[in-house]
Amino acid sequence: ETCWTGFDGIQNGDEEGVDCGGTECLPCPATCDDQMMNGQEEGVDCGGPDCVACNPNVLEFSATIDGEPMEGPIGNGTILLGSINVTGNSGDLTVSITFAANIDPGSYSIPVTASGFVSDNSVSPPILFIGQSGDLIILTHDKANKTISGTFTINGLSDTGDAIEVSNGSFSMSY
């Protein structure tokens, strides 16, 4: 079958992409970052054989905040729009890092290639410390088996000028 639009280089009719998808065209290939559920994706830009899983499993998360280790942090991960977000929660503190889902092992800068923040939820409204500097080191990223691990540091600053330091950060997750 061919597209009823005749491969005209334009997304029209009921096509989901340019000359693909819909009732008359071949399925669109998954791009994993186009904010659409297409190809064999199981969700928007996630799942299927080409994209990262929609519900990752954080296997390990730890960090030290201003010299104090996080107490038994609970890790969480999300995949959205081609990005992986890894979060650790401990008491009133949340530490979060976000980076591209297709990232390769290596060293990356916060906030250039990755972003990081810390939220102090002990007050209302919570104080948000945005990562002004820091490092993300991807130690392993096995895209075939969908596992990733790394270490990180974040030097954050709140909108009132208060500073926070996250050191000894590490994580591993499967997706």
JSON list of N, CA, C and O in Angstrom, two decimals, residues 76-100:
[
{"chain": "A", "resi": 76, "resn": "ASN", "atom": "N", "xyz": [14.23, 7.15, 41.97]},
{"chain": "A", "resi": 76, "resn": "ASN", "atom": "CA", "xyz": [13.15, 7.13, 41.00]},
{"chain": "A", "resi": 76, "resn": "ASN", "atom": "C", "xyz": [13.72, 7.57, 39.66]},
{"chain": "A", "resi": 76, "resn": "ASN", "atom": "O", "xyz": [14.66, 8.36, 39.61]},
{"chain": "A", "resi": 77, "resn": "GLY", "atom": "N", "xyz": [13.17, 7.07, 38.59]},
{"chain": "A", "resi": 77, "resn": "GLY", "atom": "CA", "xyz": [13.63, 7.47, 37.28]},
{"chain": "A", "resi": 77, "resn": "GLY", "atom": "C", "xyz": [12.47, 7.70, 36.34]},
{"chain": "A", "resi": 77, "resn": "GLY", "atom": "O", "xyz": [11.42, 7.07, 36.48]},
{"chain": "A", "resi": 78, "resn": "THR", "atom": "N", "xyz": [12.63, 8.62, 35.42]},
{"chain": "A", "resi": 78, "resn": "THR", "atom": "CA", "xyz": [11.61, 8.85, 34.41]},
{"chain": "A", "resi": 78, "resn": "THR", "atom": "C", "xyz": [12.30, 9.05, 33.06]},
{"chain": "A", "resi": 78, "resn": "THR", "atom": "O", "xyz": [13.45, 9.46, 32.99]},
{"chain": "A", "resi": 79, "resn": "ILE", "atom": "N", "xyz": [11.58, 8.72, 32.03]},
{"chain": "A", "resi": 79, "resn": "ILE", "atom": "CA", "xyz": [12.02, 8.95, 30.66]},
{"chain": "A", "resi": 79, "resn": "ILE", "atom": "C", "xyz": [10.97, 9.84, 30.03]},
{"chain": "A", "resi": 79, "resn": "ILE", "atom": "O", "xyz": [9.78, 9.53, 30.05]},
{"chain": "A", "resi": 80, "resn": "LEU", "atom": "N", "xyz": [11.39, 10.97, 29.46]},
{"chain": "A", "resi": 80, "resn": "LEU", "atom": "CA", "xyz": [10.44, 11.87, 28.83]},
{"chain": "A", "resi": 80, "resn": "LEU", "atom": "C", "xyz": [11.12, 12.64, 27.74]},
{"chain": "A", "resi": 80, "resn": "LEU", "atom": "O", "xyz": [12.19, 13.23, 27.96]},
{"chain": "A", "resi": 81, "resn": "LEU", "atom": "N", "xyz": [10.56, 12.63, 26.58]},
{"chain": "A", "resi": 81, "resn": "LEU", "atom": "CA", "xyz": [11.04, 13.42, 25.44]},
{"chain": "A", "resi": 81, "resn": "LEU", "atom": "C", "xyz": [12.53, 13.23, 25.18]},
{"chain": "A", "resi": 81, "resn": "LEU", "atom": "O", "xyz": [13.27, 14.18, 24.99]},
{"chain": "A", "resi": 82, "resn": "GLY", "atom": "N", "xyz": [12.97, 11.98, 25.20]},
{"chain": "A", "resi": 82, "resn": "GLY", "atom": "CA", "xyz": [14.37, 11.69, 24.88]},
{"chain": "A", "resi": 82, "resn": "GLY", "atom": "C", "xyz": [15.35, 11.99, 25.99]},
{"chain": "A", "resi": 82, "resn": "GLY", "atom": "O", "xyz": [16.55, 12.04, 25.76]},
{"chain": "A", "resi": 83, "resn": "SER", "atom": "N", "xyz": [14.86, 12.21, 27.21]},
{"chain": "A", "resi": 83, "resn": "SER", "atom": "CA", "xyz": [15.74, 12.50, 28.35]},
{"chain": "A", "resi": 83, "resn": "SER", "atom": "C", "xyz": [15.51, 11.49, 29.45]},
{"chain": "A", "resi": 83, "resn": "SER", "atom": "O", "xyz": [14.41, 10.98, 29.64]},
{"chain": "A", "resi": 84, "resn": "ILE", "atom": "N", "xyz": [16.57, 11.21, 30.19]},
{"chain": "A", "resi": 84, "resn": "ILE", "atom": "CA", "xyz": [16.49, 10.38, 31.39]},
{"chain": "A", "resi": 84, "resn": "ILE", "atom": "C", "xyz": [16.62, 11.31, 32.59]},
{"chain": "A", "resi": 84, "resn": "ILE", "atom": "O", "xyz": [17.50, 12.16, 32.64]},
{"chain": "A", "resi": 85, "resn": "ASN", "atom": "N", "xyz": [15.73, 11.13, 33.57]},
{"chain": "A", "resi": 85, "resn": "ASN", "atom": "CA", "xyz": [15.82, 11.87, 34.82]},
{"chain": "A", "resi": 85, "resn": "ASN", "atom": "C", "xyz": [15.96, 10.85, 35.94]},
{"chain": "A", "resi": 85, "resn": "ASN", "atom": "O", "xyz": [15.18, 9.91, 36.04]},
{"chain": "A", "resi": 86, "resn": "VAL", "atom": "N", "xyz": [16.99, 11.02, 36.77]},
{"chain": "A", "resi": 86, "resn": "VAL", "atom": "CA", "xyz": [17.23, 10.16, 37.91]},
{"chain": "A", "resi": 86, "resn": "VAL", "atom": "C", "xyz": [17.11, 11.02, 39.16]},
{"chain": "A", "resi": 86, "resn": "VAL", "atom": "O", "xyz": [17.74, 12.08, 39.26]},
{"chain": "A", "resi": 87, "resn": "THR", "atom": "N", "xyz": [16.28, 10.56, 40.11]},
{"chain": "A", "resi": 87, "resn": "THR", "atom": "CA", "xyz": [15.98, 11.36, 41.30]},
{"chain": "A", "resi": 87, "resn": "THR", "atom": "C", "xyz": [16.17, 10.51, 42.55]},
{"chain": "A", "resi": 87, "resn": "THR", "atom": "O", "xyz": [15.82, 9.34, 42.56]},
{"chain": "A", "resi": 88, "resn": "GLY", "atom": "N", "xyz": [16.71, 11.12, 43.59]},
{"chain": "A", "resi": 88, "resn": "GLY", "atom": "CA", "xyz": [16.80, 10.49, 44.90]},
{"chain": "A", "resi": 88, "resn": "GLY", "atom": "C", "xyz": [16.09, 11.36, 45.92]},
{"chain": "A", "resi": 88, "resn": "GLY", "atom": "O", "xyz": [16.30, 12.58, 45.93]},
{"chain": "A", "resi": 89, "resn": "ASN", "atom": "N", "xyz": [15.26, 10.76, 46.76]},
{"chain": "A", "resi": 89, "resn": "ASN", "atom": "CA", "xyz": [14.54, 11.47, 47.81]},
{"chain": "A", "resi": 89, "resn": "ASN", "atom": "C", "xyz": [14.96, 10.92, 49.16]},
{"chain": "A", "resi": 89, "resn": "ASN", "atom": "O", "xyz": [15.02, 9.71, 49.35]},
{"chain": "A", "resi": 90, "resn": "SER", "atom": "N", "xyz": [15.22, 11.82, 50.10]},
{"chain": "A", "resi": 90, "resn": "SER", "atom": "CA", "xyz": [15.57, 11.43, 51.45]},
{"chain": "A", "resi": 90, "resn": "SER", "atom": "C", "xyz": [15.04, 12.51, 52.39]},
{"chain": "A", "resi": 90, "resn": "SER", "atom": "O", "xyz": [15.50, 13.65, 52.36]},
{"chain": "A", "resi": 91, "resn": "GLY", "atom": "N", "xyz": [14.05, 12.15, 53.18]},
{"chain": "A", "resi": 91, "resn": "GLY", "atom": "CA", "xyz": [13.46, 13.14, 54.08]},
{"chain": "A", "resi": 91, "resn": "GLY", "atom": "C", "xyz": [12.85, 14.27, 53.26]},
{"chain": "A", "resi": 91, "resn": "GLY", "atom": "O", "xyz": [12.04, 14.04, 52.38]},
{"chain": "A", "resi": 92, "resn": "ASP", "atom": "N", "xyz": [13.28, 15.48, 53.54]},
{"chain": "A", "resi": 92, "resn": "ASP", "atom": "CA", "xyz": [12.75, 16.65, 52.85]},
{"chain": "A", "resi": 92, "resn": "ASP", "atom": "C", "xyz": [13.59, 17.06, 51.65]},
{"chain": "A", "resi": 92, "resn": "ASP", "atom": "O", "xyz": [13.31, 18.10, 51.04]},
{"chain": "A", "resi": 93, "resn": "LEU", "atom": "N", "xyz": [14.63, 16.30, 51.32]},
{"chain": "A", "resi": 93, "resn": "LEU", "atom": "CA", "xyz": [15.52, 16.68, 50.23]},
{"chain": "A", "resi": 93, "resn": "LEU", "atom": "C", "xyz": [15.33, 15.79, 49.01]},
{"chain": "A", "resi": 93, "resn": "LEU", "atom": "O", "xyz": [15.17, 14.58, 49.12]},
{"chain": "A", "resi": 94, "resn": "THR", "atom": "N", "xyz": [15.36, 16.42, 47.85]},
{"chain": "A", "resi": 94, "resn": "THR", "atom": "CA", "xyz": [15.29, 15.73, 46.57]},
{"chain": "A", "resi": 94, "resn": "THR", "atom": "C", "xyz": [16.47, 16.18, 45.73]},
{"chain": "A", "resi": 94, "resn": "THR", "atom": "O", "xyz": [16.72, 17.38, 45.60]},
{"chain": "A", "resi": 95, "resn": "VAL", "atom": "N", "xyz": [17.21, 15.22, 45.17]},
{"chain": "A", "resi": 95, "resn": "VAL", "atom": "CA", "xyz": [18.31, 15.51, 44.25]},
{"chain": "A", "resi": 95, "resn": "VAL", "atom": "C", "xyz": [17.93, 14.92, 42.90]},
{"chain": "A", "resi": 95, "resn": "VAL", "atom": "O", "xyz": [17.49, 13.77, 42.82]},
{"chain": "A", "resi": 96, "resn": "SER", "atom": "N", "xyz": [18.10, 15.68, 41.84]},
{"chain": "A", "resi": 96, "resn": "SER", "atom": "CA", "xyz": [17.68, 15.23, 40.53]},
{"chain": "A", "resi": 96, "resn": "SER", "atom": "C", "xyz": [18.71, 15.62, 39.47]},
{"chain": "A", "resi": 96, "resn": "SER", "atom": "O", "xyz": [19.25, 16.73, 39.50]},
{"chain": "A", "resi": 97, "resn": "ILE", "atom": "N", "xyz": [18.97, 14.69, 38.55]},
{"chain": "A", "resi": 97, "resn": "ILE", "atom": "CA", "xyz": [19.83, 14.98, 37.39]},
{"chain": "A", "resi": 97, "resn": "ILE", "atom": "C", "xyz": [19.10, 14.52, 36.13]},
{"chain": "A", "resi": 97, "resn": "ILE", "atom": "O", "xyz": [18.37, 13.53, 36.15]},
{"chain": "A", "resi": 98, "resn": "THR", "atom": "N", "xyz": [19.27, 15.27, 35.06]},
{"chain": "A", "resi": 98, "resn": "THR", "atom": "CA", "xyz": [18.61, 14.97, 33.79]},
{"chain": "A", "resi": 98, "resn": "THR", "atom": "C", "xyz": [19.64, 15.05, 32.68]},
{"chain": "A", "resi": 98, "resn": "THR", "atom": "O", "xyz": [20.47, 15.97, 32.65]},
{"chain": "A", "resi": 99, "resn": "PHE", "atom": "N", "xyz": [19.57, 14.09, 31.74]},
{"chain": "A", "resi": 99, "resn": "PHE", "atom": "CA", "xyz": [20.51, 14.06, 30.62]},
{"chain": "A", "resi": 99, "resn": "PHE", "atom": "C", "xyz": [19.87, 13.34, 29.44]},
{"chain": "A", "resi": 99, "resn": "PHE", "atom": "O", "xyz": [18.83, 12.67, 29.59]},
{"chain": "A", "resi": 100, "resn": "ALA", "atom": "N", "xyz": [20.47, 13.47, 28.27]},
{"chain": "A", "resi": 100, "resn": "ALA", "atom": "CA", "xyz": [19.94, 12.85, 27.06]},
{"chain": "A", "resi": 100, "resn": "ALA", "atom": "C", "xyz": [19.94, 11.33, 27.18]},
{"chain": "A", "resi": 100, "resn": "ALA", "atom": "O", "xyz": [20.89, 10.73, 27.68]}
]
